[in-house]
Coordinates of C-alpha atoms in Angstrom, one line a residue:
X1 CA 47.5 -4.9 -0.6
X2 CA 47.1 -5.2 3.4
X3 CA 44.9 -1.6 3.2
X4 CA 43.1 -3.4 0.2
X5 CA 42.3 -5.3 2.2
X6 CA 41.1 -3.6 4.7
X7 CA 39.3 -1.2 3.2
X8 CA 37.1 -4.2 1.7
X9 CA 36.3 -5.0 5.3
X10 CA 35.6 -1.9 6.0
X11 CA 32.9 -1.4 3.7
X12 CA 30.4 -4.7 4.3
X13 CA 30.6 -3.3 7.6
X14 CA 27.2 -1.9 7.6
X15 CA 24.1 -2.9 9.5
X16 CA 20.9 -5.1 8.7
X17 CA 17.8 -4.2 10.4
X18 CA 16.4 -7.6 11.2
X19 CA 17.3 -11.3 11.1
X20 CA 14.6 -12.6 9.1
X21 CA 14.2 -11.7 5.6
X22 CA 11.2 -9.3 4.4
X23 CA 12.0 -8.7 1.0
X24 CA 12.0 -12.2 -0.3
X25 CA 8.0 -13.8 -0.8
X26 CA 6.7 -15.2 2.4
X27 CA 4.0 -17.4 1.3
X28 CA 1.2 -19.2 3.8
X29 CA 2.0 -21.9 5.9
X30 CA -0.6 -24.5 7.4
X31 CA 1.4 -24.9 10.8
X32 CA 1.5 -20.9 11.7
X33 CA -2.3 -20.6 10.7
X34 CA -3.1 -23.6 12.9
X35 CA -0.3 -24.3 15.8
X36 CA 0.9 -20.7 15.7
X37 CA 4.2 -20.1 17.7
X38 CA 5.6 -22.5 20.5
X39 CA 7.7 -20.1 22.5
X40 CA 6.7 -17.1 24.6
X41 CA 8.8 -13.8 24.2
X42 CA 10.8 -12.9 27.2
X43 CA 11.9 -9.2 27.8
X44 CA 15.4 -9.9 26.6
X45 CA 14.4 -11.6 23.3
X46 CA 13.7 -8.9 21.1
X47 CA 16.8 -7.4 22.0
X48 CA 18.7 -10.6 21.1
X49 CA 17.0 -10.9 18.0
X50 CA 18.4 -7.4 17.0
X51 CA 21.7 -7.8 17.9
X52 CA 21.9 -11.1 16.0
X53 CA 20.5 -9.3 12.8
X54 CA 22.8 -9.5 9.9
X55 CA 26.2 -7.5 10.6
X56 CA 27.3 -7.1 7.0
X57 CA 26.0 -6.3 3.8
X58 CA 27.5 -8.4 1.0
X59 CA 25.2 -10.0 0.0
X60 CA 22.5 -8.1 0.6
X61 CA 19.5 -9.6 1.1
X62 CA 18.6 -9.0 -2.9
X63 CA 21.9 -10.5 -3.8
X64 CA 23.0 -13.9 -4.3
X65 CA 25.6 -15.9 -1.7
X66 CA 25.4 -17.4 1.2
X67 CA 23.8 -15.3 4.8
X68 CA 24.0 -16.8 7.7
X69 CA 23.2 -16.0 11.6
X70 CA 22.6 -18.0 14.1
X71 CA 22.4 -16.8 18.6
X72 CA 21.3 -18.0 21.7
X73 CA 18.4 -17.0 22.8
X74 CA 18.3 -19.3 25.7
X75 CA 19.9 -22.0 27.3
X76 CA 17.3 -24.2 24.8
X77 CA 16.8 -22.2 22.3
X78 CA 18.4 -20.9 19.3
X79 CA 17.7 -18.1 16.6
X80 CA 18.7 -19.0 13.2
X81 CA 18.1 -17.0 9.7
X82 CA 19.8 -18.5 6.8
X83 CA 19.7 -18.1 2.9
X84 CA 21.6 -19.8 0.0
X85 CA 20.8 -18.1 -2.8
X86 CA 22.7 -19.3 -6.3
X87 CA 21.8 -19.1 -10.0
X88 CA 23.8 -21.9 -11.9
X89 CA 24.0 -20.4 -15.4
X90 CA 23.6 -22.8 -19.1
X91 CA 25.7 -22.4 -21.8
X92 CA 22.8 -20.2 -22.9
X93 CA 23.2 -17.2 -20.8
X94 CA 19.6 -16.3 -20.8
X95 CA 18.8 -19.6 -18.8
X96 CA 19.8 -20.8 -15.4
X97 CA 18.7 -23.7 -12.6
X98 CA 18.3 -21.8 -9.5
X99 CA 18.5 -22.5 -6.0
X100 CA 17.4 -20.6 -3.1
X101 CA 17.5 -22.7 0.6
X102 CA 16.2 -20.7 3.4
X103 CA 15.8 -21.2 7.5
X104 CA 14.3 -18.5 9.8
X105 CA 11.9 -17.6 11.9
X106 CA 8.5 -15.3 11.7
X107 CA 6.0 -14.0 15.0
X108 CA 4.4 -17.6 14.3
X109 CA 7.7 -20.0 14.9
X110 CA 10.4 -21.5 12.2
X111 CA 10.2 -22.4 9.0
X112 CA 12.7 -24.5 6.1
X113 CA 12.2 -23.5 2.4
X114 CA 14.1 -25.5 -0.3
X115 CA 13.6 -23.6 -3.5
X116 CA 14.4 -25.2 -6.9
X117 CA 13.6 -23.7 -10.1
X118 CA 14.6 -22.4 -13.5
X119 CA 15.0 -18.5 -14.6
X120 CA 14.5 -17.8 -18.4
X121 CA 15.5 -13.9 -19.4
X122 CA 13.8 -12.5 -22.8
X123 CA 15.3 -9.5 -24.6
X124 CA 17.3 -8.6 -21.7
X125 CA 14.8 -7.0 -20.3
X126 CA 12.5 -9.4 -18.7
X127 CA 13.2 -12.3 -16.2
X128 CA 10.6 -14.9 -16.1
X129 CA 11.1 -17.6 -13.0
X130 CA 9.3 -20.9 -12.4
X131 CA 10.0 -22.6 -8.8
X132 CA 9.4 -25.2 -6.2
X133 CA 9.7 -25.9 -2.1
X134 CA 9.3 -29.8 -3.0
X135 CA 8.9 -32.4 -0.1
X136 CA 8.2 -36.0 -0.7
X137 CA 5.0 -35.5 0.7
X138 CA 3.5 -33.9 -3.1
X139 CA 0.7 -32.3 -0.9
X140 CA 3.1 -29.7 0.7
X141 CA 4.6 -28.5 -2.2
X142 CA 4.8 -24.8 -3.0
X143 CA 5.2 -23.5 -6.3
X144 CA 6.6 -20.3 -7.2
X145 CA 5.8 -18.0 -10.1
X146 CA 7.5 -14.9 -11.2
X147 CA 8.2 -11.8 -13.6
X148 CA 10.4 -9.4 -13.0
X149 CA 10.9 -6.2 -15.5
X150 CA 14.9 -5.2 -15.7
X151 CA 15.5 -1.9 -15.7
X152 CA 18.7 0.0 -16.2
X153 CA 21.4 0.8 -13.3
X154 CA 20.3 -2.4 -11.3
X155 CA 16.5 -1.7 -11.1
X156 CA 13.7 -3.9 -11.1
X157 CA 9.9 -4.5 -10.4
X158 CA 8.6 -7.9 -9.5
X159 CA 5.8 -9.6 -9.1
X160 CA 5.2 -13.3 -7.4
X161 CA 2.5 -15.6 -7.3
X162 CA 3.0 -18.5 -4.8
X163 CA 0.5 -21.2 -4.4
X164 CA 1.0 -22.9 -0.9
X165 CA 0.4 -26.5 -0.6
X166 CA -0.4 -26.7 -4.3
X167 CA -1.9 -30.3 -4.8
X168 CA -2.8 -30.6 -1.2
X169 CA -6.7 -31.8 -1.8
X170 CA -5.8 -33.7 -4.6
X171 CA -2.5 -35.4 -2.5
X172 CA -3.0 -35.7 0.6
X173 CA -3.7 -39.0 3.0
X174 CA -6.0 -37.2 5.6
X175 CA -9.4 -35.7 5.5
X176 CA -8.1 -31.9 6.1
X177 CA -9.3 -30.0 3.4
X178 CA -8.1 -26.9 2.1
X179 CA -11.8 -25.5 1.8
X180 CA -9.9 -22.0 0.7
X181 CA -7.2 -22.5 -1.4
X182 CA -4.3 -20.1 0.2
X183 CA -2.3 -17.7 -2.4
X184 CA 0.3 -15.8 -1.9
X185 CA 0.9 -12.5 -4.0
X186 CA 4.3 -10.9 -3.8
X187 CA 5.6 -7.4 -5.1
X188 CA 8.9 -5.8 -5.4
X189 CA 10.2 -2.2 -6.6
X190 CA 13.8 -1.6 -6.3
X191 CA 15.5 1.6 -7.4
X192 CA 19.2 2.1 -7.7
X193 CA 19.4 6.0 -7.7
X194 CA 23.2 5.8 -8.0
X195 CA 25.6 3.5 -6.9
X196 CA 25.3 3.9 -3.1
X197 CA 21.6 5.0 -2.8
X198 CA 18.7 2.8 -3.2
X199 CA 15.4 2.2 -2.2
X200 CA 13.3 -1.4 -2.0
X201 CA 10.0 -1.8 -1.2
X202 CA 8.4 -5.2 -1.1
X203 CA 4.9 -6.0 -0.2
X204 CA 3.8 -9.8 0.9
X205 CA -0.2 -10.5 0.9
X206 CA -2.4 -13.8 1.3
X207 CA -5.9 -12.8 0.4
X208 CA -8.6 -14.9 2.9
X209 CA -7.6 -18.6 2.8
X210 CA -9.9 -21.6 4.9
X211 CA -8.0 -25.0 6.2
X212 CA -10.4 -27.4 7.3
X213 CA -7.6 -29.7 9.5
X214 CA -8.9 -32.9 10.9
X215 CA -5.5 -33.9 12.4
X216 CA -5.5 -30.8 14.8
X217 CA -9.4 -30.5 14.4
X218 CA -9.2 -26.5 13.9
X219 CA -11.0 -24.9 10.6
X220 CA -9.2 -21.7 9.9
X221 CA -9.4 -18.5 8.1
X222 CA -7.1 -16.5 7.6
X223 CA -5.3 -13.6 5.5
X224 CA -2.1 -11.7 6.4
X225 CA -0.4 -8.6 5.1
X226 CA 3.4 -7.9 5.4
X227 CA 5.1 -4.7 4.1
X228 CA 8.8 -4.1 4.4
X229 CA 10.4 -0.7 2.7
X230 CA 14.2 0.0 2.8
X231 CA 16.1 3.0 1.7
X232 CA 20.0 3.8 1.7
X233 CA 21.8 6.5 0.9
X234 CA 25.2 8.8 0.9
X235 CA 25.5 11.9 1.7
X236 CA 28.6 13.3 2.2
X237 CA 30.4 11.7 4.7
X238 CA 27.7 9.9 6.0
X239 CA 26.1 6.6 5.0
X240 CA 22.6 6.8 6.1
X241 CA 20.1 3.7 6.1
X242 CA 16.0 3.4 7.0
X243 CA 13.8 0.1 7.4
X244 CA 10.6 0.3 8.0
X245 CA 8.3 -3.2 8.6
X246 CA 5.0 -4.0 9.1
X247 CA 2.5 -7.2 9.4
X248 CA -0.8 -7.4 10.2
X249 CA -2.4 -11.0 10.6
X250 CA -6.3 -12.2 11.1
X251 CA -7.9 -15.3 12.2
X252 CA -11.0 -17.0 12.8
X253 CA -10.8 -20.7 14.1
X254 CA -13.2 -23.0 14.5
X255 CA -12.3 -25.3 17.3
X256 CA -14.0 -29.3 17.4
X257 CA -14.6 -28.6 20.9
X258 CA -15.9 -24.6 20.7
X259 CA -19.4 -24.1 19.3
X260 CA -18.2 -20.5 19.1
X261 CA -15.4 -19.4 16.7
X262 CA -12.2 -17.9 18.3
X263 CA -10.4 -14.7 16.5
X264 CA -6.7 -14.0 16.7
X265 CA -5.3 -10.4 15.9
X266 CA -1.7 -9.8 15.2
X267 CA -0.3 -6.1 14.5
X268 CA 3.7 -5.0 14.3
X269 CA 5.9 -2.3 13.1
X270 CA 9.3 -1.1 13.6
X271 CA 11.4 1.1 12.4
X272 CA 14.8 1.5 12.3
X273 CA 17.0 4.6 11.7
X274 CA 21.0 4.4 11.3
X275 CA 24.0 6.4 10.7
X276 CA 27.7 5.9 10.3
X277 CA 30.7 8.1 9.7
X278 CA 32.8 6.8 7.2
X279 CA 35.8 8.8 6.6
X280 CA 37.2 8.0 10.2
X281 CA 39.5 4.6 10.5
X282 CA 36.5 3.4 12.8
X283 CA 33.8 4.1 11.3
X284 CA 31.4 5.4 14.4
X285 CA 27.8 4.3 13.8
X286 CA 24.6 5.3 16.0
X287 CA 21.4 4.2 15.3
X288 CA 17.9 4.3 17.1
X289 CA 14.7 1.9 17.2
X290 CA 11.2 1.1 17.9
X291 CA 9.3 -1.9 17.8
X292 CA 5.6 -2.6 18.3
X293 CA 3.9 -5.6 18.7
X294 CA 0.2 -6.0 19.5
X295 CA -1.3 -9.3 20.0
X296 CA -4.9 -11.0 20.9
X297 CA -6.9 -14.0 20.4
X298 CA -6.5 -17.6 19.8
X299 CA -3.2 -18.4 19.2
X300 CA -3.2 -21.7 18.5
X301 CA -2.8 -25.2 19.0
X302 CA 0.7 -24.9 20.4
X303 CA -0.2 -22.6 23.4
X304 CA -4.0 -24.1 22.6
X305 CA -5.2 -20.6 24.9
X306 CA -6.3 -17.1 24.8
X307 CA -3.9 -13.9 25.9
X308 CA -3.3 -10.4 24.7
X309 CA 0.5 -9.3 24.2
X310 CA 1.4 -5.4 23.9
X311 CA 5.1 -4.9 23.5
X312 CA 6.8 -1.4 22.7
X313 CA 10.6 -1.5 22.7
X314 CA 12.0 1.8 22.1
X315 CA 16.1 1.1 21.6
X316 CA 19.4 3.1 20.7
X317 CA 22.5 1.4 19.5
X318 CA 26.1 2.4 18.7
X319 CA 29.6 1.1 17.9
X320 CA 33.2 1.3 16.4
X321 CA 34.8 -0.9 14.2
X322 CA 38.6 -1.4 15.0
X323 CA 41.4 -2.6 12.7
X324 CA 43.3 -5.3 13.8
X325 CA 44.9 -6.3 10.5
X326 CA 43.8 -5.8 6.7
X327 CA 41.6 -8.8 7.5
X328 CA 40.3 -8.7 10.8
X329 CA 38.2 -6.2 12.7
X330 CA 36.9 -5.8 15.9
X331 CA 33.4 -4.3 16.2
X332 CA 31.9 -3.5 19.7
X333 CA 28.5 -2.2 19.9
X334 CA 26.1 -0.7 22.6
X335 CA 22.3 -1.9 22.8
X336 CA 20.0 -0.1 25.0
X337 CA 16.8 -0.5 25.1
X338 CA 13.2 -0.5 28.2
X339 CA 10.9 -2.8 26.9
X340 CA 7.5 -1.8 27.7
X341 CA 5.5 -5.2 28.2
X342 CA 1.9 -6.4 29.2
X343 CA 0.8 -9.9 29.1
X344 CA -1.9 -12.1 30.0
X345 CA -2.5 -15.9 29.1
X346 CA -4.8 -18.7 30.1
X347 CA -2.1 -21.7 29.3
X348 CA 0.6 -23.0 31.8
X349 CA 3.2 -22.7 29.1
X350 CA 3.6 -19.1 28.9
X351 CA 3.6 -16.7 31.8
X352 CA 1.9 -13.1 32.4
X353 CA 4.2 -10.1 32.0
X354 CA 4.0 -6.8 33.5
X355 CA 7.5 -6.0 32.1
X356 CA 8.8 -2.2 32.4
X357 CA 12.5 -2.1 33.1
X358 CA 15.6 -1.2 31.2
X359 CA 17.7 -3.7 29.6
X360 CA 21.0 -3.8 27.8
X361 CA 24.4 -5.5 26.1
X362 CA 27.5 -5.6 25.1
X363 CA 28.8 -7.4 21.5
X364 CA 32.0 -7.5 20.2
X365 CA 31.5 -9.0 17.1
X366 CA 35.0 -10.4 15.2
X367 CA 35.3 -10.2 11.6
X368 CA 37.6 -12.4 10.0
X369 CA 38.1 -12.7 6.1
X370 CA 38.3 -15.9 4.8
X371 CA 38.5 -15.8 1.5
X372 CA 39.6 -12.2 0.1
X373 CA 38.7 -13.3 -3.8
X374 CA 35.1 -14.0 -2.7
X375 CA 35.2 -11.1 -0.1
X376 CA 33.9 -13.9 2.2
X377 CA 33.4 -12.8 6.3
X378 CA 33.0 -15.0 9.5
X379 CA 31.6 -13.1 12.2
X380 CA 32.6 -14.4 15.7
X381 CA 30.1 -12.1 18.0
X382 CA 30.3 -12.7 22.3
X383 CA 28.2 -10.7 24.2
X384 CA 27.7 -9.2 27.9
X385 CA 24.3 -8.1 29.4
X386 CA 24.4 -4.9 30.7
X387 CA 21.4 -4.9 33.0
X388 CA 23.0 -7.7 34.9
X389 CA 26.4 -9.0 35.3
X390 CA 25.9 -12.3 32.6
X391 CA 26.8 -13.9 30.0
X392 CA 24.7 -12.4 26.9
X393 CA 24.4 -15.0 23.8
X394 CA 26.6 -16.5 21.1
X395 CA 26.6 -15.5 17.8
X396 CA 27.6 -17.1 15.0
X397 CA 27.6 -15.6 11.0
X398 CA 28.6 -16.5 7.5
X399 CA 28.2 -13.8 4.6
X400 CA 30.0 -15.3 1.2
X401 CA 29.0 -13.5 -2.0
X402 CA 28.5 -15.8 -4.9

């Protein structure tokens, strides 16, 4: 039982690619079209962000259970991506209440989702899914729709149609106007070629949507595109895995005060590559990144200024897992990265960057079992920089499979 144990361990072991979530619908939110973000990216952050990604797989992303991360970032400032996904099934098997709650954060600041619904499956073949974020403000409300085709071995296609702020012109106590009414279109293919190789691609678009907000007096268009592709596989010895992600955002706003309009321009890509040995007790992984941001325009009320942000951050990472017991490991793993950063602003709240210097840490991420029946994992995760003698974040993570 002890290297039962242990072996279970062993195998969540295996990394996520990013915090947030990209294969779940993302739908169009009034406060990132209009405020955009309220925090300004330091050289360190993207680096922070990675290492606070999910450390174990069960559950995945597609899976239900409860994922949970949450680092420093700052002294002020925390980075949080959660999910509790749960399908609470009738007496009839082919009906269920579902709940899905959700925190994280995008390139235009946090967001909350509390999903409630109800799933309906008809001939075992075909899932058909009905859901709401409801606030007590009936002019936010989101509502979800979705089909998804069952195919065999754990294979699926899905399609999602969200419509954001449903009853908004209809509900709401100001004069903003949604002049364009936002929609949200989501697809999903996921193939499970055998039981440890798969491949998921997911692909989040909102078509050209107008907000007339009086509140913030800004009348916006805008339409975003957000693409996220995943593929796993075993060969051999090795357990290879690939993400790829991409967004690219447009805006035109129309500011009270600005007879002309202002644009905003948001493109991003990174893609990860990762490989880990698993027939030795510690289960060596190396893995190599590169992220690209590119950034200019109006960004919003929040910074209420113009600037142009290029990032590239080219990375390589490694670790070991060590066995302390059949249900504790210890993980420590190497991040290395130069970030490769230009930026200018006209607001006081951010600063220019002319960024070009290597940065590093250390984590030594904990994993303790806490429930061996669930296969439930806290993650205790200190951390060292490594381009200065400091202290290098907190982490904090939860991954229980329901």
């Amino acid at each position: 039982m002890r290297w039962l144990g242990f072996c279970l361990l062993a195998t969540l072991i295996v990394t996520d690619s990013e915090a947030q979530n990209w294969h779940s619908p993302h739908p169009w939110r009034a406060a990132a079209v209009v405020d955009g973000r309220d925090r300004d990216y330091n050289n360190e952050y993207f680096l922070h962000a990675f290492s606070y990604r999910h450390l174990l797989d069960q559950p995945a992303p597609l899976e239900e259970g409860i994922r949970g991360t949450a680092g420093s970032l700052t002294s002020d400032r925390l980075y949080m991506d959660f999910r509790y996904h749960q399908s609470f099934v009738f007496d009839n098997p082919d009906q269920a209440f579902t709940l899905d709650i959700q925190r994280s954060e995008d390139f235009d600041g946090s967001y909350d989702r509390q999903l409630v619904g109800f799933r309906q499956t008809l001939a075992q073949r075909w899932q058909l899914s009905l859901q709401g974020d409801v606030f007590s403000d009936k002019s936010l409300t989101d509502i979800y729709f979705g089909a998804r085709r069952l195919h065999g071995q754990g294979s699926w296609l899905q399609l999602s149609v969200v419509l954001p702020n449903a009853y908004f012109n209809d509900k709401t106590d100001s004069q903003s106007e949604l002049v364009d009414e936002p929609r949200t279109l989501f697809a999903q293919w996921h193939q499970q070629h055998s039981p440890r190789t798969s491949t998921t691609l997911s692909v989040n678009h909102t078509p050209d949507a107008t907000l007339d907000d009086r509140i913030r007096g800004d009348r916006v268009s805008s339409r975003q595109t957000r693409i996220a592709l995943r593929h796993r596989a075993q060969y051999g010895d090795w357990q290879w895995q690939a993400d790829l992600h991409g967004e690219r955002t447009r805006r035109q706003h129309q500011l009270d005060e600005n007879i002309a309009q202002l644009a905003f321009r948001r493109d991003m890509a990174s893609l990860t590559l990762a490989v880990r040995y698993r027939p030795h007790r510690w289960q060596p992984q190396v893995g190599a990144r590169y992220f690209w941001l590119d950034e200019d325009g109006w960004f919003g009320r929040e910074l209420n200024g113009n600037g142009e942000v290029s990032r590239q951050e080219p990375m390589l990472f490694g670790g070991i897992s060590l066995p302390l017991s059949d249900t504790q490991r210890l993980a420590p793993t190497v991040y290395l990265s130069r970030p490769r950063v230009e930026q200018t602003v006209n607001s006081q709240q951010w600063r220019d960057r002319d960024d070009d210097e290597f940065v590093g840490k250390l984590s030594v991420p904990w994993h303790i079992t806490v429930s061996k029946q669930n296969g439930a994992v806290l993650s205790i995760v200190p951390s060292m920089r490594l381009h200065r003698f400091a202290f290098g974040g907190g982490n904090v993570q939860l991954h229980w499979p329901l």
